[in-house]
């Protein structure tokens, strides 16, 4: 029987074929790779793009437009999937992403590129949540753990391979292929999913009214939050009128959103899902994981380039200890969860390792070797490996099937917002500390940009200034990671409050249904035939 509110199954009630499910999962991983790889590739292509299109003053909007559209559209895609069926909505998000990619590759000026990147971001918002929700439909939580390593591997591949791929593509094919490369990958995912993916149909006999007002208020609120974290301390001072106005708009929009959600029949983000203690705790832990993870990904390469003398390419490869540790631990945690059905210990261990890893990274200075920093990164990576997929797993296990999409989108959104806050707050502290240290040691090597020098630029500085700058960067890194460690303590405390609720679908699974997630007794959440 399908879960309540999911309507009837699509297709005959026959035993699913594990091979078909593996094809579906492969296509989902391609879509996930598209969502995560894009910004990594574009980062290395940006200097070439500016050189051809101009518009250096608006450069940051190429990334900001994409981030804003992704964050704002994520909860909407999740709700639409719950209302109208996951498959059609997910395929639509892929098409929107590919249209945005094609248009971005054809952009003739910076204004067009920014607009087309926003279109691309709208599609990307549906890719991540669609992958998570479809996996939630296909595979019950007890069996879902075994696929955590696959998702962690895709994340590691995007973080390591993105900058390398971006540089290679830009050098040999031109920057436009940084966008065009998405087209063949997306086409493969579309074809595979269109043929083999079959999910429960939604009952459309009842007229459903979309919560347009709630969606609009949530979009305004999220946009204001992201702009505050993006512009605060960089484009505008934290106490400037623009930032204050954005904060006021964001608060007013979110308060209005909460008011609307309590009064509409089909809220874009049903507030009742937060009545589950585990779901709320996973949202908090996910936010903190995003806060820490993206701060680390930002500052570790900067430390490696400025203090340890690594090239831009090598600094990406030097993140391997963290990413490999995260992938391996995620895989092990998933296997243990699948075999035992137990998971509460993992958020506790993961949060503790995350606190320890950040504290160790805060101890780095100008004399820290790459081996030592690699070991510290491995500790942090292990902590994130215990948390990255467990948070989504427990969140999905805490809601009914009819709310799978909004649960997945809410968890993804909180992690995204956490990353925005992490980069902004840790970045502001880092930059302030670097500039203060440089001023105390005889002046900054570059006005307002002293925290952004790469290894090549640093090598051109006088030795005295270079040593002062390296000390300042190490001091800034210390402050940023120490703050991250203190923030991560909140996640550690929250992990103890998690209640061990049996994972849905727990128990022995018949071999023919194991890969599809059909629970014991033959009940199928979805078919992949």
XYZ file of C-alpha atoms in Angstrom:
529
model
C 0.000 0.000 0.000
C 1.344 3.460 -0.798
C 1.856 5.885 2.017
C -1.142 7.988 2.913
C -1.540 10.939 0.583
C 0.636 9.468 -2.142
C -2.155 8.222 -4.344
C -1.921 4.975 -6.307
C 1.134 3.258 -7.634
C 2.240 3.785 -11.171
C 2.377 0.555 -13.082
C 1.510 -3.025 -12.287
C 2.248 -4.566 -8.926
C 5.210 -6.620 -10.001
C 8.503 -7.257 -8.317
C 10.971 -4.458 -9.076
C 14.255 -5.333 -10.698
C 17.351 -4.378 -8.667
C 19.265 -3.570 -11.859
C 16.678 -0.930 -12.771
C 17.023 0.663 -9.348
C 20.793 0.803 -9.783
C 20.266 2.612 -13.088
C 17.955 5.085 -11.326
C 20.536 5.672 -8.592
C 23.267 6.235 -11.178
C 21.110 8.838 -12.923
C 20.347 10.498 -9.581
C 24.056 10.688 -8.764
C 24.674 12.374 -12.140
C 21.995 14.941 -11.289
C 23.510 15.440 -7.835
C 26.917 15.937 -9.430
C 25.465 18.607 -11.729
C 24.040 20.491 -8.750
C 27.289 20.420 -6.767
C 29.852 20.715 -9.541
C 28.670 23.892 -11.221
C 29.982 26.561 -8.849
C 33.243 24.647 -8.412
C 33.875 24.661 -12.162
C 32.793 28.273 -12.687
C 35.114 29.567 -9.968
C 38.265 28.790 -11.941
C 36.729 30.124 -15.175
C 35.749 33.521 -13.730
C 38.961 35.427 -14.603
C 38.603 34.377 -18.255
C 34.906 35.243 -18.274
C 35.588 38.743 -16.940
C 38.359 39.190 -19.481
C 35.939 38.533 -22.349
C 32.641 39.959 -21.070
C 33.934 42.735 -18.800
C 31.746 43.804 -15.884
C 34.285 43.222 -13.139
C 32.204 45.330 -10.736
C 29.337 42.838 -11.026
C 31.481 39.719 -10.853
C 30.165 38.583 -7.472
C 26.617 38.513 -8.830
C 27.494 35.612 -11.127
C 27.754 33.462 -8.000
C 25.223 35.351 -5.860
C 22.413 35.102 -8.445
C 22.877 31.344 -8.661
C 23.034 30.930 -4.870
C 19.961 33.093 -4.275
C 17.858 31.280 -6.867
C 18.945 27.880 -5.561
C 18.177 28.668 -1.924
C 14.863 30.392 -2.638
C 13.537 27.670 -4.951
C 14.565 24.631 -2.887
C 11.485 24.500 -0.590
C 9.159 25.223 -3.511
C 10.483 22.306 -5.568
C 10.112 20.023 -2.562
C 6.473 20.972 -2.001
C 5.588 20.717 -5.695
C 7.010 17.197 -5.721
C 4.809 16.251 -2.774
C 1.740 17.730 -4.437
C 2.068 16.733 -8.073
C 4.443 13.776 -8.156
C 8.183 13.583 -7.707
C 9.207 12.367 -11.170
C 7.647 15.096 -13.303
C 8.787 17.877 -11.003
C 12.340 16.506 -10.813
C 12.647 16.111 -14.583
C 11.355 19.672 -14.959
C 14.073 20.951 -12.614
C 16.715 19.190 -14.728
C 15.318 20.799 -17.887
C 15.317 24.255 -16.258
C 18.917 23.725 -15.124
C 19.996 22.683 -18.616
C 18.212 25.652 -20.220
C 20.010 27.965 -17.787
C 23.319 26.245 -18.579
C 22.842 26.620 -22.342
C 21.827 30.276 -22.037
C 24.749 31.019 -19.700
C 27.140 29.544 -22.254
C 25.678 31.850 -24.917
C 25.758 35.029 -22.770
C 27.149 38.076 -24.560
C 27.600 40.386 -21.591
C 27.778 40.211 -17.801
C 24.134 41.236 -17.349
C 22.939 38.338 -19.475
C 25.226 35.904 -17.677
C 23.900 36.970 -14.270
C 20.287 36.580 -15.422
C 20.915 33.189 -16.999
C 22.783 32.024 -13.903
C 19.642 32.807 -11.912
C 17.671 30.540 -14.263
C 20.283 27.849 -13.780
C 20.037 28.288 -10.013
C 16.259 27.825 -10.127
C 16.796 24.408 -11.668
C 19.617 23.550 -9.279
C 17.268 24.108 -6.347
C 15.205 21.158 -7.533
C 18.144 18.868 -8.294
C 19.430 18.397 -4.752
C 16.048 18.092 -3.057
C 14.730 15.901 -5.880
C 17.583 13.413 -5.509
C 17.111 13.173 -1.744
C 13.319 12.874 -1.925
C 13.345 10.244 -4.692
C 15.854 8.149 -2.768
C 13.501 8.575 0.197
C 10.650 7.236 -1.956
C 12.604 4.317 -3.379
C 14.513 3.104 -0.343
C 13.318 2.912 3.282
C 15.584 4.526 5.910
C 16.930 1.194 7.192
C 18.353 0.393 3.737
C 19.205 3.971 2.783
C 22.392 4.050 4.824
C 24.266 1.826 2.375
C 24.037 4.574 -0.269
C 25.501 7.309 1.928
C 29.031 6.620 0.717
C 27.874 7.054 -2.864
C 26.504 10.534 -2.127
C 29.553 11.498 -0.071
C 31.744 10.314 -2.953
C 29.872 12.565 -5.383
C 30.402 15.496 -3.020
C 34.121 14.768 -2.737
C 34.417 14.396 -6.514
C 32.730 17.772 -7.027
C 34.944 19.571 -4.515
C 38.194 18.098 -5.785
C 37.421 17.641 -9.466
C 35.455 20.857 -9.975
C 38.361 23.327 -9.900
C 40.581 20.940 -11.905
C 37.868 20.388 -14.516
C 37.114 24.120 -14.675
C 40.728 25.011 -15.366
C 41.169 22.268 -17.964
C 37.941 23.080 -19.805
C 38.647 26.812 -19.820
C 42.213 26.358 -21.078
C 41.389 23.906 -23.874
C 37.767 24.553 -24.904
C 36.963 28.035 -23.637
C 34.920 29.222 -20.669
C 31.560 28.687 -22.394
C 32.104 24.946 -22.189
C 32.116 25.287 -18.404
C 28.357 25.614 -18.881
C 27.889 23.491 -21.982
C 29.468 20.471 -20.258
C 26.265 20.193 -18.219
C 24.180 19.479 -21.327
C 25.365 15.953 -22.217
C 25.452 14.898 -18.553
C 21.955 16.263 -17.975
C 20.659 14.626 -21.149
C 21.949 11.247 -19.977
C 20.262 11.680 -16.583
C 16.992 12.739 -18.249
C 16.969 9.758 -20.599
C 17.786 7.239 -17.878
C 15.214 8.578 -15.439
C 12.549 8.994 -18.083
C 12.781 5.310 -19.018
C 13.317 3.456 -15.737
C 11.967 5.683 -12.952
C 8.376 5.096 -11.892
C 7.090 6.645 -8.693
C 3.644 6.764 -7.040
C 1.126 8.981 -8.785
C -0.581 11.689 -6.775
C -4.344 11.741 -6.464
C -5.383 14.778 -8.498
C -9.136 14.351 -8.067
C -9.175 17.033 -5.380
C -8.407 20.585 -6.432
C -5.165 21.753 -4.813
C -4.388 25.425 -4.304
C -0.737 26.325 -4.379
C 0.459 28.456 -1.480
C 1.674 31.316 -3.654
C 1.717 33.891 -0.840
C 3.728 31.602 1.435
C 6.153 30.822 -1.394
C 6.603 34.539 -2.134
C 7.186 35.460 1.517
C 9.644 32.604 2.006
C 11.513 33.588 -1.163
C 11.793 37.211 0.008
C 12.941 36.111 3.461
C 15.579 33.704 2.153
C 16.793 36.241 -0.416
C 17.215 38.890 2.266
C 19.107 36.483 4.551
C 21.486 35.379 1.791
C 22.113 38.974 0.698
C 22.860 40.019 4.274
C 25.375 37.205 4.680
C 26.848 37.838 1.215
C 27.121 41.639 1.370
C 27.657 42.178 5.097
C 31.208 43.270 5.815
C 32.189 43.207 2.118
C 29.958 45.285 -0.149
C 28.433 47.149 2.800
C 29.325 47.626 6.444
C 27.355 45.462 8.870
C 25.737 48.560 10.390
C 24.961 50.223 7.042
C 21.425 51.244 6.067
C 21.298 48.641 3.281
C 22.121 45.739 5.616
C 19.713 46.997 8.276
C 16.929 47.306 5.698
C 17.599 43.807 4.401
C 17.479 42.417 7.943
C 14.168 44.184 8.561
C 12.717 42.927 5.282
C 13.910 39.384 5.982
C 12.461 39.293 9.498
C 9.134 40.786 8.379
C 8.867 38.328 5.460
C 9.636 35.291 7.622
C 7.183 36.363 10.337
C 4.540 36.842 7.650
C 5.443 33.435 6.212
C 4.908 31.723 9.571
C 1.523 33.470 9.917
C 0.405 32.379 6.440
C 1.569 28.775 6.878
C -0.769 28.279 9.833
C -3.797 29.264 7.757
C -3.497 27.664 4.310
C -4.636 24.179 3.307
C -1.386 23.209 1.546
C 1.461 25.203 3.135
C 4.672 25.397 1.144
C 6.501 24.252 4.315
C 4.076 22.596 6.758
C 5.014 23.702 10.247
C 3.764 20.449 11.755
C 6.942 18.694 10.596
C 8.827 20.708 13.226
C 6.723 19.101 15.948
C 9.000 16.105 15.543
C 11.905 16.613 17.933
C 14.244 14.605 15.735
C 13.383 16.597 12.618
C 13.977 19.901 14.395
C 17.267 18.652 15.850
C 18.424 17.432 12.434
C 17.616 20.849 10.976
C 19.769 22.485 13.655
C 22.629 19.999 13.217
C 22.396 20.310 9.420
C 22.604 24.108 9.697
C 25.692 23.849 11.901
C 27.306 21.256 9.612
C 26.830 23.589 6.639
C 28.214 26.474 8.709
C 31.383 24.558 9.525
C 31.916 22.649 6.302
C 31.819 25.507 3.830
C 33.856 27.712 6.146
C 36.521 24.998 6.208
C 36.431 24.558 2.429
C 36.915 28.319 2.052
C 39.720 28.912 4.558
C 41.790 25.751 4.325
C 42.889 26.363 0.702
C 43.586 30.002 1.567
C 45.804 28.947 4.481
C 47.551 26.356 2.327
C 48.258 28.861 -0.434
C 49.236 31.838 1.709
C 51.068 30.144 4.594
C 52.164 26.732 3.279
C 52.957 27.943 -0.260
C 50.688 25.560 -2.168
C 49.476 26.423 -5.669
C 45.754 26.910 -6.314
C 45.560 23.462 -7.918
C 47.511 21.732 -5.168
C 45.460 23.405 -2.438
C 42.420 21.664 -3.840
C 44.208 18.322 -3.826
C 45.429 18.987 -0.296
C 41.798 18.853 0.839
C 41.855 15.140 0.048
C 42.434 14.050 3.688
C 39.237 15.776 4.753
C 37.142 14.652 1.787
C 38.365 11.049 1.716
C 37.879 10.746 5.464
C 34.369 12.117 5.079
C 33.556 9.660 2.277
C 34.957 6.569 4.029
C 33.321 7.342 7.380
C 29.998 8.111 5.699
C 30.134 4.741 3.956
C 30.942 2.894 7.202
C 28.215 4.722 9.142
C 25.722 3.872 6.427
C 26.617 0.193 6.468
C 26.365 0.007 10.250
C 23.018 1.803 10.192
C 21.693 -0.625 7.583
C 22.811 -3.708 9.510
C 21.867 -2.561 13.006
C 19.108 0.005 12.530
C 20.877 2.179 15.119
C 21.945 5.740 14.391
C 21.848 7.969 17.504
C 25.514 7.385 18.280
C 26.616 8.795 14.919
C 25.471 12.418 15.415
C 27.119 12.364 18.836
C 30.444 10.999 17.557
C 30.288 13.172 14.446
C 29.651 16.365 16.391
C 32.436 15.544 18.856
C 34.919 14.923 16.026
C 33.799 18.112 14.295
C 34.476 20.134 17.457
C 37.862 18.408 17.899
C 38.848 18.816 14.238
C 38.046 22.525 14.193
C 39.886 23.078 17.474
C 42.949 21.296 16.068
C 42.791 23.349 12.860
C 42.645 26.493 15.008
C 46.088 25.567 16.370
C 47.777 25.835 12.951
C 50.427 28.508 12.557
C 53.205 29.437 10.127
C 55.243 26.407 11.193
C 52.513 23.791 10.748
C 53.473 21.118 8.204
C 51.158 19.801 5.489
C 51.176 16.385 7.143
C 49.965 17.845 10.432
C 47.254 19.958 8.807
C 46.222 16.890 6.769
C 45.731 14.873 9.967
C 43.663 17.677 11.471
C 41.560 17.837 8.304
C 40.996 14.069 8.456
C 39.532 14.449 11.952
C 37.148 17.160 10.740
C 36.261 15.102 7.667
C 35.420 12.097 9.828
C 33.078 14.235 11.886
C 31.291 15.526 8.814
C 31.133 11.999 7.411
C 29.100 10.887 10.424
C 26.737 13.842 9.979
C 26.275 14.659 6.294
C 23.806 11.921 5.325
C 22.622 10.856 8.790
C 20.938 14.241 9.211
C 18.913 13.711 6.024
C 18.197 10.076 6.916
C 16.810 10.874 10.366
C 14.889 13.910 9.092
C 13.154 11.832 6.408
C 12.443 9.071 8.926
C 10.704 11.635 11.156
C 7.913 12.573 8.720
C 5.150 10.837 6.795
C 5.714 9.860 3.169
C 3.417 12.655 1.994
C 5.851 15.194 3.497
C 9.048 13.578 2.146
C 9.667 16.412 -0.302
C 9.249 19.271 2.147
C 11.332 17.417 4.745
C 14.143 16.918 2.239
C 13.942 20.508 1.015
C 13.828 21.970 4.531
C 16.896 19.979 5.590
C 18.732 21.017 2.419
C 17.681 24.642 2.907
C 18.938 24.799 6.502
C 22.282 23.358 5.416
C 22.470 25.940 2.609
C 21.624 28.796 4.961
C 24.192 27.444 7.411
C 26.852 27.604 4.720
C 25.892 31.223 3.933
C 26.161 32.218 7.577
C 29.375 30.265 8.034
C 31.142 31.855 5.102
C 29.897 35.324 6.097
C 30.600 35.221 9.839
C 33.841 33.255 9.720
C 34.899 35.335 6.695
C 34.223 38.636 8.459
C 36.197 37.511 11.515
C 39.039 36.218 9.355
C 39.332 39.378 7.248
C 39.121 41.666 10.261
C 41.835 39.732 12.089
C 44.135 39.702 9.048
C 43.794 43.434 8.494
C 44.303 44.195 12.197
C 47.460 42.073 12.304
C 48.826 43.667 9.137
C 48.172 47.146 10.460
C 49.942 46.268 13.692
C 52.951 44.937 11.749
C 53.543 47.792 9.375
C 50.685 48.077 6.927
C 48.627 45.965 4.559
C 50.097 44.746 1.241
C 46.836 45.446 -0.575
C 44.117 47.832 0.633
C 40.895 46.012 1.644
C 42.067 42.880 -0.177
C 44.816 41.729 2.133
C 42.957 38.521 2.926
C 42.668 37.544 -0.718
C 46.270 37.238 -1.933
C 47.170 33.971 -3.648
C 50.548 32.236 -3.567
C 51.742 33.873 -6.799
C 50.926 37.398 -5.599
C 52.427 36.672 -2.222
C 55.745 35.632 -3.758
C 56.133 39.125 -5.270
C 55.938 40.875 -1.900
C 59.011 41.970 0.057
C 60.098 39.289 2.508
C 59.197 41.323 5.596
C 55.698 42.048 4.309
C 55.224 38.448 3.173
C 56.162 37.067 6.594
C 53.845 39.550 8.288
C 51.034 38.563 5.951
C 51.572 34.853 6.547
C 51.407 35.438 10.283
C 48.239 37.489 9.829
C 46.572 34.763 7.756
C 47.505 32.138 10.334
C 46.059 34.388 13.038
C 42.864 34.920 11.030
C 42.537 31.192 10.407
C 42.963 30.546 14.125
C 40.107 32.914 14.957
C 37.798 31.557 12.250
C 38.261 27.902 13.205
C 38.065 28.638 16.916
C 34.690 30.273 16.290
C 33.640 27.274 14.210
C 34.643 24.934 17.037
C 32.565 26.911 19.531
C 29.557 26.866 17.187
C 29.944 23.113 16.636
C 29.551 22.543 20.388
C 25.866 23.431 19.942
C 25.520 20.547 17.514
C 27.245 18.226 19.981
C 24.748 19.143 22.696
C 21.812 18.830 20.287
C 22.931 15.324 19.266
C 22.354 14.038 22.797
C 18.683 15.023 22.520
C 18.078 12.846 19.460
C 15.601 10.046 20.151
C 16.361 6.621 18.680
C 13.219 6.015 16.626
C 13.191 2.700 14.711
C 13.971 3.284 11.053
C 11.054 2.645 8.719
C 11.438 -0.541 6.781
C 13.623 -2.046 9.497
C 13.881 -5.790 9.651
C 14.783 -8.451 7.141
C 14.140 -7.591 3.534
C 13.455 -10.219 0.922
C 16.350 -10.419 -1.584
C 14.201 -9.491 -4.567
C 13.125 -6.270 -2.845
C 16.360 -5.348 -1.074
C 17.677 -2.885 -3.636
C 14.320 -1.197 -4.122
C 13.618 -0.527 -0.506
C 10.404 -2.522 -0.391
C 9.751 -3.059 3.323
C 9.284 -6.451 4.870
C 6.104 -8.097 3.774
C 6.296 -6.803 0.227
C 4.937 -3.282 0.727
C 6.477 -1.116 -1.977
C 7.075 2.561 -1.482
C 7.752 2.929 -5.194
C 8.530 0.841 -8.210
C 11.531 1.191 -10.488
C 10.727 -1.006 -13.450
